[in-house]
C-alpha cells in the first residue's frame, strides 16, 4: 500500500478530507519524534510500542586495510508488538 | 526507556499539536489503526512517509522437540509485523539537541500550513531554506531558468528541420531506404539514404567532400547526357536531386547511429566518387573512338561491377541475408544444438551455425535473435 492510498483510506476511515488527514498524520509523527527523543516509548495505536534501541559502540576490523575502526554508538527505532497484534494479523 | 506513554497522553498531545479536539484526535488514531490493518491485510506492506514502512513477514513452520515427552512437534508458522523506521526518524534520534530543535522547529513551521493547500506547503518550506542558506536557492533558480529556454530552443528546431527533410526525401528515397543492406540496386538509389545518414555524424569532415563532388558531377553530367547516354541521363539527375537534400539535412539531423553503419556509409561515399571518376574516364576514352551503342554496353557493366564491390564493402560488417540461408528466430528454451537437430537431424551442425552467425557466447543469445542456417 503506497503512501497515497494510505492517506486516502485513512481520510475515509477518519471521516475527514485527505489534507486534514495528512496534516494530522504529520502532527502525529512530529509528536512521536519529540517523545521518542525524550526517551519515551510511544504507542502505535493498538499494535505495540515504538522504542529506542541503543546500539553500543563497537570495533570493526577491515581485513583489506588491516585497520580497526570504531563505529560510534547510536540509537535506532524499534517496534515492539503487543501480544494481541499476533491475533489481529493471524485471523 | 523512562516511561511508556498511554493512549490518552498521545491523544492530548496530538490535539494540542494539530489544533483539533480530543475527539477528532482519537478518531484519527482509530482510523490510523484500521487503515494500517486494512493495508497490511491487503498487500502486506504499508509505506508511510516520514514514519517508515510496515511489512508482514511470514514465519515458516518449524519442527521442534517437546521437552517433556521427547516427541517431535511442528510449531505452526505465523505472520509477524516488522517495522523499518524512516531515515529521518533515526536521524532525529541520533541528532544533537540543537539539531533536533531545528528539526522540530522546521516541522512546526510546516504543520499549520498543511491543511491549507499542498502548493503553499512547498512554498512555505522554501523560505525556511532561504533563511539558512540564502545563496544556494538564488543560484539554482537562474540555472534552471537558463537551462529551460535552451531546451525549448532545441526542441522546436529539430522537428521543424526534420519535416522538410522528410518531405524532400520522400519522393526520391522512400523506396530505397529499407533496401540499403540488400546491396543489389542501381547506384543512385543505394547511395541516397547512405549519404543522408552520413552527414549528421561527420558534419565537418565529410560535408566538404560531398559538396566538392556535387558541382563536378553537375557540370559534367549535362555534357555527357546531352552527348551520349540515356542510361547515365537517368541516373545523374537523381543524384543532383539528392545532394541538395543532403545539404539541408546537415545542420538539422543529429541522431546517434551505429559506428558500423557509419563506417559502411563512409565506404559507400568513397565508392560513389570512384564510380563517377571511372564512368567519366570511360566515356571520355570512348568518345573519340567508338559508336554510342558500344559505349553504353561497356559503361553499363563497369558501373554494375563497381556497384557490387561498393555494396560489399559497405556491408562488410552487416551480415548479408542471402536467399540461400534460412532464418530461424530464436525461441525460449532453444539452443544452437536443438536448432541444429531440428533442421539437420544432427548436433554436428551446431558449430557451423555458430561460425556463420558469429556469436560470442553460444550459451547466451538473446531471445528473438535471427539465426542464419548454413
GROMACS .gro file of C-alpha atoms in nm:
model
  465
    1UNK     CA    1   0.000   0.000   0.000
    2UNK     CA    2   0.156   0.323  -0.109
    3UNK     CA    3   0.150   0.648   0.080
    4UNK     CA    4  -0.116   0.797  -0.146
    5UNK     CA    5  -0.352   0.506  -0.098
    6UNK     CA    6  -0.277   0.504   0.271
    7UNK     CA    7  -0.369   0.870   0.313
    8UNK     CA    8  -0.682   0.824   0.104
    9UNK     CA    9  -0.815   0.534   0.306
   10UNK     CA   10  -0.704   0.698   0.629
   11UNK     CA   11  -0.910   1.003   0.543
   12UNK     CA   12  -1.204   0.781   0.455
   13UNK     CA   13  -1.186   0.592   0.783
   14UNK     CA   14  -1.149   0.905   0.991
   15UNK     CA   15  -1.420   1.092   0.803
   16UNK     CA   16  -1.207   1.390   0.709
   17UNK     CA   17  -1.052   1.528   0.395
   18UNK     CA   18  -0.725   1.399   0.261
   19UNK     CA   19  -0.548   1.720   0.350
   20UNK     CA   20  -0.671   1.720   0.707
   21UNK     CA   21  -0.570   1.359   0.745
   22UNK     CA   22  -0.225   1.424   0.604
   23UNK     CA   23  -0.178   1.725   0.829
   24UNK     CA   24  -0.283   1.529   1.135
   25UNK     CA   25  -0.056   1.244   1.039
   26UNK     CA   26   0.237   1.482   1.016
   27UNK     CA   27   0.147   1.620   1.358
   28UNK     CA   28   0.131   1.265   1.487
   29UNK     CA   29   0.476   1.192   1.354
   30UNK     CA   30   0.604   1.517   1.500
   31UNK     CA   31   0.468   1.429   1.842
   32UNK     CA   32   0.609   1.082   1.807
   33UNK     CA   33   0.953   1.211   1.721
   34UNK     CA   34   0.956   1.457   2.006
   35UNK     CA   35   0.850   1.196   2.259
   36UNK     CA   36   1.091   0.939   2.129
   37UNK     CA   37   1.373   1.189   2.158
   38UNK     CA   38   1.272   1.236   2.521
   39UNK     CA   39   1.329   0.868   2.586
   40UNK     CA   40   0.965   0.775   2.598
   41UNK     CA   41   0.824   0.476   2.420
   42UNK     CA   42   0.539   0.572   2.202
   43UNK     CA   43   0.231   0.362   2.137
   44UNK     CA   44   0.140   0.285   1.779
   45UNK     CA   45  -0.235   0.260   1.842
   46UNK     CA   46  -0.320  -0.095   1.944
   47UNK     CA   47  -0.029  -0.256   1.769
   48UNK     CA   48   0.255  -0.204   2.008
   49UNK     CA   49   0.520   0.040   2.108
   50UNK     CA   50   0.794   0.222   1.934
   51UNK     CA   51   1.104   0.205   2.141
   52UNK     CA   52   1.455   0.332   2.121
   53UNK     CA   53   1.725   0.076   2.086
   54UNK     CA   54   2.067   0.180   2.200
   55UNK     CA   55   2.343   0.036   1.992
   56UNK     CA   56   2.672   0.031   2.175
   57UNK     CA   57   2.996   0.146   2.026
   58UNK     CA   58   3.179  -0.132   1.852
   59UNK     CA   59   3.508  -0.201   1.686
   60UNK     CA   60   3.533  -0.336   1.337
   61UNK     CA   61   3.836  -0.478   1.163
   62UNK     CA   62   3.886  -0.411   0.796
   63UNK     CA   63   4.085  -0.708   0.663
   64UNK     CA   64   4.193  -0.525   0.348
   65UNK     CA   65   4.346  -0.220   0.509
   66UNK     CA   66   4.426  -0.409   0.829
   67UNK     CA   67   4.276  -0.129   1.031
   68UNK     CA   68   4.047  -0.121   1.328
   69UNK     CA   69   3.764   0.123   1.306
   70UNK     CA   70   3.536   0.235   1.583
   71UNK     CA   71   3.172   0.264   1.498
   72UNK     CA   72   3.015   0.516   1.734
   73UNK     CA   73   2.718   0.432   1.950
   74UNK     CA   74   2.384   0.518   1.800
   75UNK     CA   75   2.016   0.496   1.864
   76UNK     CA   76   1.767   0.336   1.638
   77UNK     CA   77   1.397   0.294   1.641
   78UNK     CA   78   1.247  -0.044   1.709
   79UNK     CA   79   0.894  -0.167   1.714
   80UNK     CA   80   0.776  -0.393   1.990
   81UNK     CA   81   0.442  -0.554   1.907
   82UNK     CA   82   0.164  -0.607   2.156
   83UNK     CA   83   0.080  -0.970   2.216
   84UNK     CA   84  -0.264  -0.904   2.073
   85UNK     CA   85  -0.120  -0.797   1.739
   86UNK     CA   86  -0.039  -1.158   1.657
   87UNK     CA   87  -0.405  -1.242   1.689
   88UNK     CA   88  -0.505  -0.946   1.474
   89UNK     CA   89  -0.271  -1.049   1.195
   90UNK     CA   90  -0.334  -1.422   1.207
   91UNK     CA   91  -0.710  -1.424   1.191
   92UNK     CA   92   1.303   0.387   2.845
   93UNK     CA   93   1.184   0.610   3.122
   94UNK     CA   94   0.820   0.593   3.055
   95UNK     CA   95   0.555   0.435   2.840
   96UNK     CA   96   0.310   0.682   2.704
   97UNK     CA   97  -0.056   0.592   2.727
   98UNK     CA   98  -0.309   0.641   2.453
   99UNK     CA   99  -0.471   0.927   2.639
  100UNK     CA  100  -0.144   1.114   2.662
  101UNK     CA  101  -0.089   1.070   2.290
  102UNK     CA  102  -0.440   1.195   2.217
  103UNK     CA  103  -0.393   1.508   2.424
  104UNK     CA  104  -0.053   1.580   2.271
  105UNK     CA  105  -0.188   1.529   1.924
  106UNK     CA  106  -0.488   1.753   1.982
  107UNK     CA  107  -0.256   2.025   2.105
  108UNK     CA  108  -0.013   1.994   1.819
  109UNK     CA  109  -0.278   1.974   1.547
  110UNK     CA  110  -0.523   2.226   1.691
  111UNK     CA  111  -0.804   1.972   1.690
  112UNK     CA  112  -1.039   1.849   1.959
  113UNK     CA  113  -0.954   1.540   2.159
  114UNK     CA  114  -1.239   1.355   1.992
  115UNK     CA  115  -1.104   1.426   1.647
  116UNK     CA  116  -0.761   1.317   1.760
  117UNK     CA  117  -0.889   0.987   1.896
  118UNK     CA  118  -1.099   0.916   1.586
  119UNK     CA  119  -0.789   0.984   1.383
  120UNK     CA  120  -0.591   0.731   1.585
  121UNK     CA  121  -0.863   0.470   1.544
  122UNK     CA  122  -0.871   0.536   1.173
  123UNK     CA  123  -0.495   0.501   1.169
  124UNK     CA  124  -0.509   0.156   1.323
  125UNK     CA  125  -0.790   0.044   1.092
  126UNK     CA  126  -0.610   0.171   0.787
  127UNK     CA  127  -0.287   0.006   0.886
  128UNK     CA  128  -0.461  -0.325   0.939
  129UNK     CA  129  -0.652  -0.298   0.612
  130UNK     CA  130  -0.338  -0.214   0.425
  131UNK     CA  131  -0.147  -0.498   0.583
  132UNK     CA  132  -0.422  -0.745   0.504
  133UNK     CA  133  -0.445  -0.613   0.150
  134UNK     CA  134  -0.088  -0.635   0.030
  135UNK     CA  135   0.125  -0.697   0.337
  136UNK     CA  136   0.307  -0.368   0.306
  137UNK     CA  137   0.220  -0.016   0.415
  138UNK     CA  138   0.454   0.273   0.349
  139UNK     CA  139   0.407   0.590   0.545
  140UNK     CA  140   0.625   0.883   0.452
  141UNK     CA  141   0.810   1.024   0.749
  142UNK     CA  142   0.729   0.727   0.970
  143UNK     CA  143   0.855   0.416   0.800
  144UNK     CA  144   0.721   0.106   0.638
  145UNK     CA  145   0.522  -0.173   0.796
  146UNK     CA  146   0.556  -0.513   0.648
  147UNK     CA  147   0.416  -0.851   0.727
  148UNK     CA  148   0.672  -1.125   0.730
  149UNK     CA  149   0.577  -1.487   0.731
  150UNK     CA  150   0.741  -1.708   0.986
  151UNK     CA  151   0.752  -2.059   0.847
  152UNK     CA  152   0.655  -2.378   1.023
  153UNK     CA  153   0.937  -2.536   1.213
  154UNK     CA  154   1.000  -2.863   1.380
  155UNK     CA  155   1.098  -2.891   1.738
  156UNK     CA  156   1.106  -3.145   2.016
  157UNK     CA  157   0.866  -3.141   2.304
  158UNK     CA  158   1.091  -3.113   2.602
  159UNK     CA  159   0.863  -3.308   2.832
  160UNK     CA  160   0.771  -3.601   2.610
  161UNK     CA  161   1.067  -3.607   2.371
  162UNK     CA  162   0.831  -3.618   2.074
  163UNK     CA  163   0.885  -3.426   1.754
  164UNK     CA  164   0.632  -3.150   1.714
  165UNK     CA  165   0.565  -2.889   1.449
  166UNK     CA  166   0.538  -2.530   1.559
  167UNK     CA  167   0.299  -2.370   1.313
  168UNK     CA  168   0.406  -2.063   1.119
  169UNK     CA  169   0.252  -1.724   1.173
  170UNK     CA  170   0.259  -1.371   1.049
  171UNK     CA  171   0.472  -1.109   1.210
  172UNK     CA  172   0.472  -0.733   1.176
  173UNK     CA  173   0.811  -0.589   1.101
  174UNK     CA  174   0.875  -0.219   1.101
  175UNK     CA  175   1.152  -0.025   0.933
  176UNK     CA  176   1.182   0.329   1.054
  177UNK     CA  177   1.212   0.617   0.815
  178UNK     CA  178   1.563   0.757   0.786
  179UNK     CA  179   1.453   1.096   0.908
  180UNK     CA  180   1.331   0.941   1.234
  181UNK     CA  181   1.657   0.768   1.308
  182UNK     CA  182   1.843   1.082   1.215
  183UNK     CA  183   1.634   1.278   1.462
  184UNK     CA  184   1.711   1.026   1.733
  185UNK     CA  185   2.083   1.049   1.679
  186UNK     CA  186   2.096   1.422   1.626
  187UNK     CA  187   2.236   1.651   1.891
  188UNK     CA  188   1.990   1.863   2.086
  189UNK     CA  189   2.045   2.176   1.880
  190UNK     CA  190   1.989   1.996   1.554
  191UNK     CA  191   1.683   1.829   1.697
  192UNK     CA  192   1.538   2.165   1.795
  193UNK     CA  193   1.596   2.286   1.442
  194UNK     CA  194   1.419   1.984   1.301
  195UNK     CA  195   1.126   2.022   1.534
  196UNK     CA  196   1.108   2.392   1.457
  197UNK     CA  197   1.102   2.318   1.087
  198UNK     CA  198   0.831   2.060   1.123
  199UNK     CA  199   0.639   2.302   1.345
  200UNK     CA  200   0.658   2.564   1.073
  201UNK     CA  201   0.528   2.319   0.821
  202UNK     CA  202   0.245   2.186   1.027
  203UNK     CA  203  -0.001   2.474   1.040
  204UNK     CA  204   0.026   2.519   0.666
  205UNK     CA  205  -0.066   2.168   0.564
  206UNK     CA  206  -0.443   2.193   0.585
  207UNK     CA  207  -0.444   2.499   0.361
  208UNK     CA  208  -0.310   2.355   0.043
  209UNK     CA  209  -0.035   2.138  -0.091
  210UNK     CA  210   0.123   2.407  -0.300
  211UNK     CA  211   0.167   2.654  -0.015
  212UNK     CA  212   0.346   2.377   0.171
  213UNK     CA  213   0.631   2.371  -0.070
  214UNK     CA  214   0.631   2.746  -0.086
  215UNK     CA  215   0.644   2.760   0.289
  216UNK     CA  216   0.933   2.518   0.309
  217UNK     CA  217   1.145   2.720   0.076
  218UNK     CA  218   1.170   3.034   0.288
  219UNK     CA  219   1.299   2.820   0.573
  220UNK     CA  220   1.576   2.705   0.349
  221UNK     CA  221   1.631   3.057   0.229
  222UNK     CA  222   1.682   3.179   0.581
  223UNK     CA  223   1.950   2.921   0.642
  224UNK     CA  224   2.122   2.928   0.309
  225UNK     CA  225   2.042   3.242   0.121
  226UNK     CA  226   2.288   3.176  -0.158
  227UNK     CA  227   2.200   2.837  -0.291
  228UNK     CA  228   1.838   2.869  -0.396
  229UNK     CA  229   1.911   3.201  -0.559
  230UNK     CA  230   2.192   3.047  -0.753
  231UNK     CA  231   1.991   2.744  -0.855
  232UNK     CA  232   1.693   2.924  -0.993
  233UNK     CA  233   1.876   3.113  -1.268
  234UNK     CA  234   2.043   2.789  -1.367
  235UNK     CA  235   1.719   2.611  -1.416
  236UNK     CA  236   1.584   2.912  -1.592
  237UNK     CA  237   1.887   2.920  -1.815
  238UNK     CA  238   1.853   2.553  -1.896
  239UNK     CA  239   1.490   2.556  -1.981
  240UNK     CA  240   1.499   2.803  -2.267
  241UNK     CA  241   1.790   2.614  -2.418
  242UNK     CA  242   1.586   2.301  -2.422
  243UNK     CA  243   1.297   2.489  -2.567
  244UNK     CA  244   1.513   2.627  -2.841
  245UNK     CA  245   1.645   2.290  -2.937
  246UNK     CA  246   1.317   2.114  -2.943
  247UNK     CA  247   1.141   2.332  -3.197
  248UNK     CA  248   1.444   2.324  -3.423
  249UNK     CA  249   1.457   1.955  -3.464
  250UNK     CA  250   1.101   1.883  -3.567
  251UNK     CA  251   1.089   2.187  -3.792
  252UNK     CA  252   1.413   2.091  -3.957
  253UNK     CA  253   1.327   1.727  -3.990
  254UNK     CA  254   0.993   1.771  -4.150
  255UNK     CA  255   1.123   1.940  -4.465
  256UNK     CA  256   1.392   1.675  -4.491
  257UNK     CA  257   1.143   1.402  -4.474
  258UNK     CA  258   0.933   1.575  -4.734
  259UNK     CA  259   1.231   1.631  -4.953
  260UNK     CA  260   1.347   1.275  -4.923
  261UNK     CA  261   1.020   1.108  -4.975
  262UNK     CA  262   0.975   1.146  -5.349
  263UNK     CA  263   1.315   1.004  -5.429
  264UNK     CA  264   1.427   0.789  -5.144
  265UNK     CA  265   1.127   0.629  -4.980
  266UNK     CA  266   1.153   0.309  -5.171
  267UNK     CA  267   1.524   0.284  -5.126
  268UNK     CA  268   1.574   0.316  -4.757
  269UNK     CA  269   1.466  -0.029  -4.650
  270UNK     CA  270   1.669  -0.184  -4.927
  271UNK     CA  271   2.002  -0.046  -4.819
  272UNK     CA  272   2.160  -0.363  -4.681
  273UNK     CA  273   2.048  -0.579  -4.972
  274UNK     CA  274   2.312  -0.427  -5.195
  275UNK     CA  275   2.185  -0.511  -5.542
  276UNK     CA  276   2.040  -0.184  -5.658
  277UNK     CA  277   2.104   0.089  -5.907
  278UNK     CA  278   2.373   0.324  -5.786
  279UNK     CA  279   2.179   0.630  -5.714
  280UNK     CA  280   1.914   0.452  -5.516
  281UNK     CA  281   2.155   0.262  -5.300
  282UNK     CA  282   2.360   0.564  -5.219
  283UNK     CA  283   2.095   0.815  -5.146
  284UNK     CA  284   1.996   0.707  -4.797
  285UNK     CA  285   2.357   0.640  -4.722
  286UNK     CA  286   2.462   0.992  -4.795
  287UNK     CA  287   2.176   1.131  -4.596
  288UNK     CA  288   2.272   0.940  -4.287
  289UNK     CA  289   2.635   1.022  -4.326
  290UNK     CA  290   2.641   1.385  -4.272
  291UNK     CA  291   2.484   1.429  -3.933
  292UNK     CA  292   2.764   1.225  -3.786
  293UNK     CA  293   3.062   1.381  -3.952
  294UNK     CA  294   2.940   1.722  -4.031
  295UNK     CA  295   3.286   1.876  -4.050
  296UNK     CA  296   3.481   1.613  -4.235
  297UNK     CA  297   3.253   1.473  -4.498
  298UNK     CA  298   3.042   1.765  -4.594
  299UNK     CA  299   3.316   1.938  -4.788
  300UNK     CA  300   3.385   1.618  -4.977
  301UNK     CA  301   3.032   1.571  -5.093
  302UNK     CA  302   2.997   1.938  -5.161
  303UNK     CA  303   3.311   1.924  -5.363
  304UNK     CA  304   3.177   1.635  -5.562
  305UNK     CA  305   2.847   1.789  -5.635
  306UNK     CA  306   2.946   2.071  -5.866
  307UNK     CA  307   3.176   1.845  -6.061
  308UNK     CA  308   2.906   1.595  -6.120
  309UNK     CA  309   2.657   1.857  -6.207
  310UNK     CA  310   2.884   2.018  -6.457
  311UNK     CA  311   2.979   1.701  -6.629
  312UNK     CA  312   2.651   1.529  -6.611
  313UNK     CA  313   2.463   1.751  -6.851
  314UNK     CA  314   2.750   1.738  -7.100
  315UNK     CA  315   2.765   1.365  -7.106
  316UNK     CA  316   2.398   1.309  -7.104
  317UNK     CA  317   2.340   1.553  -7.383
  318UNK     CA  318   2.616   1.399  -7.583
  319UNK     CA  319   2.557   1.032  -7.542
  320UNK     CA  320   2.391   0.806  -7.296
  321UNK     CA  321   2.031   0.768  -7.196
  322UNK     CA  322   2.123   0.541  -6.906
  323UNK     CA  323   2.352   0.792  -6.746
  324UNK     CA  324   2.099   1.063  -6.802
  325UNK     CA  325   1.853   0.887  -6.588
  326UNK     CA  326   2.090   0.832  -6.304
  327UNK     CA  327   2.257   1.165  -6.279
  328UNK     CA  328   1.961   1.391  -6.242
  329UNK     CA  329   1.861   1.179  -5.946
  330UNK     CA  330   2.191   1.241  -5.782
  331UNK     CA  331   2.159   1.608  -5.835
  332UNK     CA  332   1.827   1.598  -5.661
  333UNK     CA  333   1.965   1.404  -5.373
  334UNK     CA  334   2.257   1.620  -5.293
  335UNK     CA  335   2.076   1.943  -5.232
  336UNK     CA  336   1.866   1.748  -4.987
  337UNK     CA  337   2.169   1.634  -4.801
  338UNK     CA  338   2.288   1.987  -4.764
  339UNK     CA  339   1.961   2.062  -4.595
  340UNK     CA  340   1.993   1.772  -4.359
  341UNK     CA  341   2.342   1.859  -4.240
  342UNK     CA  342   2.258   2.118  -3.976
  343UNK     CA  343   1.939   1.953  -3.865
  344UNK     CA  344   1.995   1.585  -3.802
  345UNK     CA  345   2.200   1.487  -3.504
  346UNK     CA  346   2.097   1.133  -3.443
  347UNK     CA  347   2.340   0.884  -3.299
  348UNK     CA  348   2.384   0.596  -3.541
  349UNK     CA  349   2.585   0.282  -3.506
  350UNK     CA  350   2.954   0.301  -3.577
  351UNK     CA  351   2.937   0.018  -3.823
  352UNK     CA  352   2.658   0.171  -4.024
  353UNK     CA  353   2.856   0.488  -4.033
  354UNK     CA  354   3.174   0.320  -4.150
  355UNK     CA  355   2.980   0.138  -4.417
  356UNK     CA  356   2.832   0.464  -4.530
  357UNK     CA  357   3.172   0.629  -4.549
  358UNK     CA  358   3.293   0.344  -4.768
  359UNK     CA  359   2.989   0.381  -4.990
  360UNK     CA  360   3.055   0.752  -5.035
  361UNK     CA  361   3.412   0.681  -5.143
  362UNK     CA  362   3.284   0.422  -5.387
  363UNK     CA  363   3.043   0.676  -5.534
  364UNK     CA  364   3.332   0.907  -5.605
  365UNK     CA  365   3.527   0.624  -5.770
  366UNK     CA  366   3.233   0.529  -5.986
  367UNK     CA  367   3.197   0.880  -6.115
  368UNK     CA  368   3.564   0.900  -6.197
  369UNK     CA  369   3.551   0.565  -6.376
  370UNK     CA  370   3.242   0.649  -6.576
  371UNK     CA  371   3.390   0.983  -6.676
  372UNK     CA  372   3.718   0.833  -6.784
  373UNK     CA  373   3.544   0.558  -6.976
  374UNK     CA  374   3.320   0.799  -7.151
  375UNK     CA  375   3.599   1.032  -7.244
  376UNK     CA  376   3.810   0.747  -7.376
  377UNK     CA  377   3.520   0.614  -7.577
  378UNK     CA  378   3.413   0.948  -7.712
  379UNK     CA  379   3.666   0.968  -7.984
  380UNK     CA  380   3.676   0.603  -8.082
  381UNK     CA  381   3.359   0.402  -8.056
  382UNK     CA  382   2.998   0.421  -8.152
  383UNK     CA  383   2.732   0.513  -7.899
  384UNK     CA  384   2.589   0.167  -7.872
  385UNK     CA  385   2.923   0.018  -7.777
  386UNK     CA  386   2.981   0.282  -7.516
  387UNK     CA  387   2.658   0.202  -7.348
  388UNK     CA  388   2.742  -0.161  -7.336
  389UNK     CA  389   3.087  -0.101  -7.194
  390UNK     CA  390   2.996   0.160  -6.944
  391UNK     CA  391   2.699  -0.020  -6.807
  392UNK     CA  392   2.877  -0.338  -6.694
  393UNK     CA  393   3.159  -0.141  -6.538
  394UNK     CA  394   2.921   0.061  -6.334
  395UNK     CA  395   2.748  -0.251  -6.224
  396UNK     CA  396   3.067  -0.416  -6.108
  397UNK     CA  397   3.158  -0.108  -5.917
  398UNK     CA  398   2.825  -0.101  -5.751
  399UNK     CA  399   2.859  -0.454  -5.638
  400UNK     CA  400   3.205  -0.400  -5.496
  401UNK     CA  401   3.090  -0.088  -5.322
  402UNK     CA  402   2.795  -0.265  -5.178
  403UNK     CA  403   3.003  -0.547  -5.042
  404UNK     CA  404   3.247  -0.301  -4.889
  405UNK     CA  405   2.964  -0.113  -4.733
  406UNK     CA  406   2.800  -0.421  -4.590
  407UNK     CA  407   3.118  -0.585  -4.467
  408UNK     CA  408   3.009  -0.571  -4.107
  409UNK     CA  409   2.643  -0.623  -4.170
  410UNK     CA  410   2.578  -0.986  -4.234
  411UNK     CA  411   2.403  -1.025  -4.562
  412UNK     CA  412   2.087  -1.222  -4.562
  413UNK     CA  413   2.133  -1.406  -4.883
  414UNK     CA  414   1.846  -1.610  -5.013
  415UNK     CA  415   2.050  -1.925  -4.957
  416UNK     CA  416   2.026  -1.902  -4.580
  417UNK     CA  417   1.709  -1.983  -4.400
  418UNK     CA  418   1.648  -1.773  -4.096
  419UNK     CA  419   1.535  -1.914  -3.766
  420UNK     CA  420   1.410  -1.687  -3.491
  421UNK     CA  421   1.531  -1.799  -3.153
  422UNK     CA  422   1.255  -1.903  -2.916
  423UNK     CA  423   1.271  -1.957  -2.546
  424UNK     CA  424   1.434  -2.282  -2.443
  425UNK     CA  425   1.614  -2.336  -2.771
  426UNK     CA  426   1.986  -2.368  -2.809
  427UNK     CA  427   2.209  -2.390  -3.111
  428UNK     CA  428   2.217  -2.764  -3.054
  429UNK     CA  429   1.840  -2.806  -3.059
  430UNK     CA  430   1.817  -2.587  -3.367
  431UNK     CA  431   2.080  -2.798  -3.535
  432UNK     CA  432   1.888  -3.116  -3.452
  433UNK     CA  433   1.564  -2.956  -3.566
  434UNK     CA  434   1.692  -2.863  -3.912
  435UNK     CA  435   1.969  -3.113  -3.979
  436UNK     CA  436   1.879  -3.405  -3.751
  437UNK     CA  437   2.229  -3.393  -3.605
  438UNK     CA  438   2.408  -3.196  -3.341
  439UNK     CA  439   2.717  -3.163  -3.557
  440UNK     CA  440   2.592  -2.858  -3.749
  441UNK     CA  441   2.584  -2.656  -3.431
  442UNK     CA  442   2.942  -2.543  -3.487
  443UNK     CA  443   2.862  -2.434  -3.841
  444UNK     CA  444   2.566  -2.229  -3.723
  445UNK     CA  445   2.779  -2.074  -3.457
  446UNK     CA  446   3.050  -1.977  -3.703
  447UNK     CA  447   2.807  -1.841  -3.959
  448UNK     CA  448   2.636  -1.615  -3.707
  449UNK     CA  449   2.949  -1.520  -3.517
  450UNK     CA  450   2.801  -1.532  -3.170
  451UNK     CA  451   3.046  -1.459  -2.896
  452UNK     CA  452   2.881  -1.679  -2.640
  453UNK     CA  453   2.663  -1.953  -2.785
  454UNK     CA  454   2.514  -2.018  -2.442
  455UNK     CA  455   2.382  -1.667  -2.406
  456UNK     CA  456   2.193  -1.548  -2.712
  457UNK     CA  457   1.907  -1.302  -2.662
  458UNK     CA  458   1.558  -1.426  -2.743
  459UNK     CA  459   1.423  -1.337  -3.084
  460UNK     CA  460   1.767  -1.331  -3.247
  461UNK     CA  461   1.752  -1.422  -3.614
  462UNK     CA  462   1.979  -1.716  -3.664
  463UNK     CA  463   2.107  -1.790  -4.013
  464UNK     CA  464   2.116  -2.154  -4.109
  465UNK     CA  465   2.401  -2.274  -4.328
   0.00000   0.00000   0.00000
